[in-house]
CSV table of C-alpha atoms in Angstrom, one decimal:
chain,number,residue,atom,x,y,z
B,1,MET,CA,14.6,11.2,-3.1
B,2,VAL,CA,15.0,7.9,-1.5
B,3,ARG,CA,12.1,5.9,-0.1
B,4,VAL,CA,12.7,4.6,3.4
B,5,ILE,CA,10.7,2.1,5.5
B,6,PHE,CA,11.5,2.9,9.1
B,7,ILE,CA,10.5,0.1,11.5
B,8,GLY,CA,9.8,1.6,14.9
B,9,ALA,CA,9.1,-0.1,18.2
B,10,LEU,CA,10.5,-1.0,21.5
B,11,GLY,CA,13.0,-3.9,21.0
B,12,ARG,CA,11.8,-7.5,21.4
B,13,SER,CA,8.6,-6.7,19.5
B,14,GLY,CA,9.3,-8.9,16.5
B,15,THR,CA,10.9,-6.2,14.3
B,16,THR,CA,13.8,-8.2,13.1
B,17,LEU,CA,11.5,-10.9,11.7
B,18,LEU,CA,9.3,-8.3,10.0
B,19,GLU,CA,12.4,-6.7,8.5
B,20,ARG,CA,13.7,-10.0,7.2
B,21,VAL,CA,10.3,-10.8,5.6
B,22,LEU,CA,9.9,-7.4,4.0
B,23,GLY,CA,13.5,-7.5,2.8
B,24,GLN,CA,12.6,-10.5,0.7
B,25,LEU,CA,10.2,-8.5,-1.4
B,26,PRO,CA,11.4,-7.4,-4.9
B,27,GLY,CA,13.0,-4.0,-4.9
B,28,VAL,CA,13.5,-3.8,-1.2
B,29,CYS,CA,16.8,-3.8,0.7
B,30,ALA,CA,17.0,-4.4,4.5
B,31,LEU,CA,19.8,-2.5,6.2
B,32,GLY,CA,19.2,-3.5,9.8
B,33,GLU,CA,19.5,-1.0,12.6
B,34,VAL,CA,21.4,1.9,10.9
B,35,VAL,CA,21.4,3.8,14.2
B,36,HIS,CA,24.2,1.5,15.3
B,37,LEU,CA,26.2,1.6,12.1
B,38,TRP,CA,28.6,4.3,13.2
B,39,ASP,CA,29.9,2.7,16.4
B,40,ARG,CA,29.3,-1.0,16.1
B,41,ASP,CA,30.3,-1.3,12.4
B,42,VAL,CA,32.4,1.7,11.2
B,43,ARG,CA,34.3,2.0,14.5
B,44,ASP,CA,34.1,-1.5,16.1
B,45,ASP,CA,34.1,-3.6,12.8
B,46,GLU,CA,31.4,-6.0,14.0
B,47,ARG,CA,29.9,-8.6,11.7
B,48,CYS,CA,27.4,-7.9,8.9
B,49,ALA,CA,24.5,-10.4,8.6
B,50,CYS,CA,26.3,-11.9,5.6
B,51,GLY,CA,28.9,-13.2,8.1
B,52,ASN,CA,31.8,-11.0,7.2
B,53,ARG,CA,33.3,-8.3,9.3
B,54,PHE,CA,32.0,-4.9,8.3
B,55,SER,CA,35.3,-3.9,6.8
B,56,ARG,CA,35.3,-7.0,4.6
B,57,CYS,CA,31.7,-6.8,3.4
B,58,GLU,CA,31.7,-5.7,-0.2
B,59,PHE,CA,28.2,-4.3,0.0
B,60,TRP,CA,28.9,-2.0,2.9
B,61,GLN,CA,32.3,-0.9,1.6
B,62,GLU,CA,30.7,0.1,-1.7
B,63,VAL,CA,28.0,1.9,0.2
B,64,GLY,CA,30.6,3.8,2.2
B,65,ASP,CA,32.5,4.7,-1.0
B,66,ARG,CA,29.4,6.1,-2.6
B,67,ALA,CA,28.1,7.9,0.4
B,68,PHE,CA,31.2,9.5,1.8
B,69,GLY,CA,34.1,8.6,-0.4
B,70,GLY,CA,34.9,5.8,2.1
B,71,TRP,CA,34.1,5.2,5.7
B,72,HIS,CA,37.5,6.4,6.8
B,73,ARG,CA,36.4,9.9,5.9
B,74,LEU,CA,33.7,9.9,8.6
B,75,ASP,CA,34.5,11.7,11.8
B,76,VAL,CA,32.9,9.0,14.0
B,77,PRO,CA,33.5,10.6,17.4
B,78,ARG,CA,31.9,13.8,16.2
B,79,LEU,CA,28.9,11.9,14.7
B,80,LEU,CA,28.3,10.1,17.9
B,81,GLU,CA,28.4,13.4,19.8
B,82,LEU,CA,25.9,14.7,17.3
B,83,ARG,CA,23.7,11.7,17.9
B,84,ASP,CA,23.8,12.3,21.6
B,85,SER,CA,22.9,15.9,21.2
B,86,VAL,CA,19.8,15.4,19.0
B,87,GLU,CA,18.6,11.8,19.0
B,88,ARG,CA,17.4,11.0,22.4
B,89,THR,CA,13.9,10.0,23.6
B,90,ARG,CA,13.8,13.0,25.9
B,91,TYR,CA,14.3,15.4,23.0
B,92,ILE,CA,11.2,14.2,21.2
B,93,PRO,CA,8.9,17.0,22.4
B,94,ARG,CA,11.3,19.5,20.9
B,95,LEU,CA,11.8,17.4,17.7
B,96,ALA,CA,8.0,17.2,17.3
B,97,VAL,CA,7.9,21.0,16.7
B,98,ARG,CA,11.2,22.0,15.1
B,99,GLY,CA,14.4,20.6,13.6
B,100,GLY,CA,17.5,22.8,13.3
B,101,GLY,CA,20.9,22.7,11.8
B,102,ALA,CA,22.2,19.9,14.0
B,103,VAL,CA,19.2,17.7,13.4
B,104,GLU,CA,19.5,18.3,9.6
B,105,ASP,CA,23.2,17.5,9.7
B,106,TYR,CA,22.5,14.3,11.6
B,107,ALA,CA,19.7,13.3,9.2
B,108,TRP,CA,22.0,14.1,6.2
B,109,HIS,CA,24.3,11.2,7.1
B,110,TYR,CA,21.5,8.7,7.1
B,111,ARG,CA,20.2,10.0,3.8
B,112,ARG,CA,23.6,9.5,2.3
B,113,VAL,CA,23.7,5.9,3.6
B,114,TYR,CA,20.1,5.2,2.4
B,115,GLN,CA,20.7,6.6,-1.1
B,116,ALA,CA,24.0,4.8,-1.5
B,117,ALA,CA,22.5,1.5,-0.3
B,118,ALA,CA,19.6,1.8,-2.7
B,119,GLU,CA,22.0,2.4,-5.6
B,120,VAL,CA,24.4,-0.5,-4.7
B,121,SER,CA,21.5,-2.9,-4.2
B,122,GLY,CA,19.5,-1.7,-7.1
B,123,SER,CA,16.5,-1.3,-4.9
B,124,GLU,CA,13.7,1.3,-4.9
B,125,VAL,CA,13.1,1.0,-1.1
B,126,VAL,CA,15.4,0.5,1.8
B,127,ILE,CA,14.5,-0.6,5.3
B,128,ASP,CA,15.9,0.9,8.5
B,129,SER,CA,14.9,-1.1,11.5
B,130,SER,CA,16.6,1.2,14.0
B,131,LYS,CA,13.3,1.3,16.1
B,132,HIS,CA,14.3,4.6,17.9
B,133,ALA,CA,11.4,7.0,17.7
B,134,ALA,CA,13.8,10.0,18.1
B,135,LEU,CA,15.6,9.0,14.9
B,136,ALA,CA,12.4,8.9,13.0
B,137,TYR,CA,11.6,12.4,14.2
B,138,CYS,CA,15.0,13.5,12.9
B,139,LEU,CA,14.5,11.9,9.5
B,140,ARG,CA,11.3,13.7,8.9
B,141,TYR,CA,13.4,16.9,8.6
B,142,SER,CA,15.3,15.6,5.5
B,143,PRO,CA,13.5,16.7,2.4
B,144,GLU,CA,15.2,14.0,0.4
B,145,VAL,CA,13.9,11.1,2.5
B,146,ASP,CA,10.4,9.7,1.6
B,147,LEU,CA,9.7,8.3,5.1
B,148,ARG,CA,7.2,5.6,5.7
B,149,VAL,CA,7.0,4.3,9.3
B,150,LEU,CA,5.8,0.9,10.4
B,151,HIS,CA,5.0,1.1,14.1
B,152,VAL,CA,5.2,-2.4,15.5
B,153,VAL,CA,3.4,-3.2,18.7
B,154,ARG,CA,3.5,-6.3,20.7
B,155,ASP,CA,1.7,-7.2,24.0
B,156,SER,CA,3.7,-5.4,26.7
B,157,ARG,CA,3.8,-8.5,28.8
B,158,GLY,CA,5.4,-10.5,26.1
B,159,VAL,CA,7.9,-7.7,25.5
B,160,ALA,CA,8.7,-7.5,29.2
B,161,TYR,CA,9.3,-11.2,29.5
B,162,SER,CA,11.6,-11.2,26.4
B,163,TRP,CA,13.7,-8.4,28.0
B,164,THR,CA,14.4,-10.6,31.1
B,165,LYS,CA,16.0,-13.3,28.9
B,166,GLU,CA,19.8,-13.3,28.2
B,167,VAL,CA,20.5,-13.2,24.5
B,168,ALA,CA,24.0,-13.4,23.1
B,169,ARG,CA,25.3,-11.0,20.3
B,170,PRO,CA,27.2,-13.3,18.0
B,171,GLU,CA,28.5,-10.4,15.9
B,172,ALA,CA,30.2,-9.1,19.1
B,173,ASP,CA,31.9,-12.5,19.9
B,174,GLY,CA,29.2,-13.5,22.3
B,175,ASP,CA,28.6,-10.3,24.4
B,176,ALA,CA,25.1,-10.3,25.8
B,177,MET,CA,22.3,-7.9,24.8
B,178,THR,CA,20.9,-5.5,27.4
B,179,ARG,CA,18.4,-6.8,29.9
B,180,TYR,CA,15.6,-4.9,31.7
B,181,THR,CA,13.3,-5.6,34.6
B,182,PRO,CA,9.6,-5.9,33.7
B,183,ALA,CA,8.8,-2.6,35.3
B,184,ARG,CA,11.6,-0.8,33.4
B,185,SER,CA,10.6,-2.4,30.0
B,186,ALA,CA,6.9,-1.4,30.7
B,187,MET,CA,7.9,2.2,31.1
B,188,LEU,CA,10.0,2.1,27.9
B,189,TRP,CA,7.1,0.4,26.1
B,190,ASN,CA,4.9,3.3,27.0
B,191,ALA,CA,7.3,5.9,25.9
B,192,HIS,CA,8.3,4.4,22.6
B,193,ASN,CA,4.7,3.6,21.5
B,194,ALA,CA,3.3,6.9,22.6
B,195,ALA,CA,6.1,8.7,20.6
B,196,PHE,CA,5.1,6.9,17.4
B,197,GLY,CA,1.5,7.9,18.0
B,198,VAL,CA,2.5,11.5,18.1
B,199,LEU,CA,4.7,11.1,15.0
B,200,ARG,CA,1.7,9.9,13.1
B,201,ARG,CA,-0.3,13.0,14.2
B,202,ARG,CA,2.6,15.2,12.9
B,203,GLY,CA,1.8,14.0,9.4
B,204,VAL,CA,4.4,11.2,8.9
B,205,PRO,CA,2.8,8.3,7.0
B,206,THR,CA,2.6,5.6,9.7
B,207,ARG,CA,1.0,2.1,9.8
B,208,ARG,CA,0.6,0.3,13.0
B,209,VAL,CA,1.4,-3.4,12.9
B,210,ARG,CA,0.5,-5.8,15.7
B,211,TYR,CA,3.1,-8.5,16.0
B,212,GLU,CA,0.4,-11.0,16.9
B,213,ASN,CA,-1.6,-10.2,13.7
B,214,PHE,CA,1.5,-10.6,11.6
B,215,MET,CA,2.2,-14.0,13.1
B,216,ARG,CA,-1.4,-15.0,12.7
B,217,ASP,CA,-1.5,-14.2,8.9
B,218,PRO,CA,1.9,-13.2,7.7
B,219,VAL,CA,1.0,-13.3,4.0
B,220,ALA,CA,-2.0,-11.0,4.3
B,221,VAL,CA,-0.2,-8.5,6.5
B,222,THR,CA,2.9,-8.5,4.3
B,223,ARG,CA,0.8,-7.8,1.2
B,224,SER,CA,-1.0,-4.9,3.1
B,225,LEU,CA,2.3,-3.4,4.2
B,226,ALA,CA,3.7,-3.7,0.7
B,227,ARG,CA,0.8,-1.6,-0.6
B,228,PHE,CA,1.4,0.9,2.2
B,229,VAL,CA,5.0,1.5,1.2
B,230,GLY,CA,4.3,1.4,-2.5
B,231,VAL,CA,6.0,-1.8,-3.7
B,232,ASP,CA,4.7,-4.7,-5.7
B,233,PRO,CA,5.0,-7.8,-3.5
B,234,GLY,CA,5.0,-10.2,-6.4
B,235,PRO,CA,3.9,-13.8,-5.8
B,236,MET,CA,5.7,-14.0,-2.4
B,237,GLU,CA,6.6,-17.7,-2.9
B,238,PHE,CA,9.1,-17.4,0.0
B,239,LEU,CA,6.3,-16.8,2.5
B,240,HIS,CA,3.7,-19.2,3.8
B,241,ALA,CA,1.2,-19.2,6.7
B,242,ASP,CA,3.6,-21.0,9.0
B,243,SER,CA,7.1,-20.4,7.6
B,244,ALA,CA,9.4,-18.0,5.6
B,245,GLN,CA,12.3,-18.9,3.4
B,246,LEU,CA,15.0,-16.3,4.1
B,247,THR,CA,18.1,-15.5,2.0
B,248,THR,CA,21.3,-13.8,3.1
B,249,CYS,CA,21.1,-10.1,3.8
B,250,HIS,CA,23.4,-7.2,4.8
B,251,SER,CA,21.7,-6.1,8.0
B,252,ALA,CA,24.3,-4.1,9.8
B,253,ALA,CA,23.0,-4.5,13.3
B,254,GLY,CA,20.1,-5.9,15.3
B,255,ASN,CA,18.8,-9.1,16.7
B,256,PRO,CA,20.8,-12.3,16.1
B,257,MET,CA,17.9,-13.5,14.0
B,258,ARG,CA,19.3,-11.4,11.2
B,259,PHE,CA,22.0,-14.1,10.6
B,260,THR,CA,19.4,-16.8,9.9
B,261,VAL,CA,19.3,-18.2,6.4
B,262,GLY,CA,16.8,-20.8,5.2
B,263,PRO,CA,13.4,-21.9,6.4
B,264,VAL,CA,12.1,-20.1,9.5
B,265,PRO,CA,9.0,-21.3,11.4
B,266,LEU,CA,6.5,-18.6,12.1
B,267,ARG,CA,5.0,-19.2,15.5
B,268,ARG,CA,3.7,-16.7,18.0
B,269,ASP,CA,5.9,-16.5,21.1
B,270,GLU,CA,3.4,-16.8,24.0
B,271,ALA,CA,5.8,-18.1,26.6
B,272,TRP,CA,5.2,-15.0,28.8
B,273,ARG,CA,1.7,-16.4,29.7
B,274,THR,CA,3.3,-19.2,31.7
B,275,SER,CA,6.9,-18.0,32.3
B,276,LEU,CA,6.4,-14.4,33.5
B,277,PRO,CA,5.5,-14.6,37.2
B,278,PRO,CA,1.9,-13.3,37.9
B,279,ARG,CA,3.2,-10.5,40.1
B,280,GLN,CA,5.4,-9.1,37.3
B,281,ARG,CA,2.7,-9.7,34.8
B,282,ASN,CA,0.3,-7.7,36.8
B,283,ILE,CA,2.8,-4.9,37.3
B,284,VAL,CA,3.4,-4.6,33.5
B,285,ARG,CA,-0.4,-4.7,32.9
B,286,ALA,CA,-1.0,-1.9,35.4
B,287,LEU,CA,1.8,0.3,34.0
B,288,THR,CA,0.8,-0.1,30.4
B,289,GLY,CA,-2.9,-0.5,30.7
B,290,PRO,CA,-4.1,2.6,28.8
B,291,LEU,CA,-2.1,1.7,25.6
B,292,LEU,CA,-2.8,-2.0,26.0
B,293,SER,CA,-6.5,-1.1,25.9
B,294,ARG,CA,-6.0,1.2,22.9
B,295,TYR,CA,-4.2,-1.5,21.0
B,296,GLY,CA,-6.8,-4.1,21.9
B,297,TYR,CA,-4.8,-6.4,24.2
B,298,LEU,CA,-6.8,-6.2,27.4
B,299,ARG,CA,-9.1,-9.0,26.3
B,300,SER,CA,-6.2,-11.4,26.2
C-alpha cells in the first residue's frame, strides 16, 4: 500500500506552490503532475525540475527501472489511448459509480510509479499534483493506493485572470502554456470543483484548501494538512509567514515554479482585482456564483 496525496483543482489555483511546500516535509516526495509523465517525459524527454532531461534524471530512471523494468518497456501510445478512453472529465459520472478493467489497468500504471518513487526517495508519502478530477476517480479503484485528496480552491476571478496571461514552459524550450478566455475558465472552474465535491461524497478522504487561506497563514495550514495526510511535519524551519525556502525536487511536470530553488516570497496574488476588466469579472462571478458563495468568496 502506498500513500498518495493527490492535489486536485483547476490549474492556476496555487497548486504548484502548495506541492512544493508540502514536498519539503520529512517523509514526503513531490512528483509533479504525473498525468503528463507518459507523453511529456517518457515520450518527449522534457526537463525534470532538477534541470536534467527526463532521460538523464537519475531519480526518474531508477523509478522506471523499479516500476516497469525500464521506461522503454512501456507501450506509451497504448497508455495514452487508455488515458483517453477512461480519464476525461465527461466520464466522471460513470467513474463515480463503477470502475472496470480499463480503469484498473490505467490506475495500475500510476500505482507502480507511486510505489517505485516512494522506494527510491525513501518516503512514506508521495504527492501527485495532476489536478485532474477524473484521474482521482480512477485512482480510487486501486486497492493498493491509500488516496488522500487536497481539493484546492481559489477565487474564480483570480483563476480566470491568471488563465489570460501568457506563461512560458521552460521545460519545453519556451513553448507557452494554454490560455483560456474568462468565460471558458469559469466553466472549467465550475466543473472541476464540483467533481471534487462529489468525490468527497463518494467516501474518498478529501480536505478543501483555500489558496487565500494558505497564503494568509501558510504555517498553520501546512501543519493542518500534514495531520490530514498522516505525516509529522517536524519543526518546519523552511517555512515562515511570508516566505518558504525550497530545495531541488524531481517534479516531472507542472507550472514553471517547480524549477524554483531558494527563498520564495509568499504573497497573495490579487492582481485580478485591478487588471481583470469589470465586464469579464462580472461574467465570471455570474457563471461561478453558486460555488463562489459555497466557498465563502462573495463577500470579497
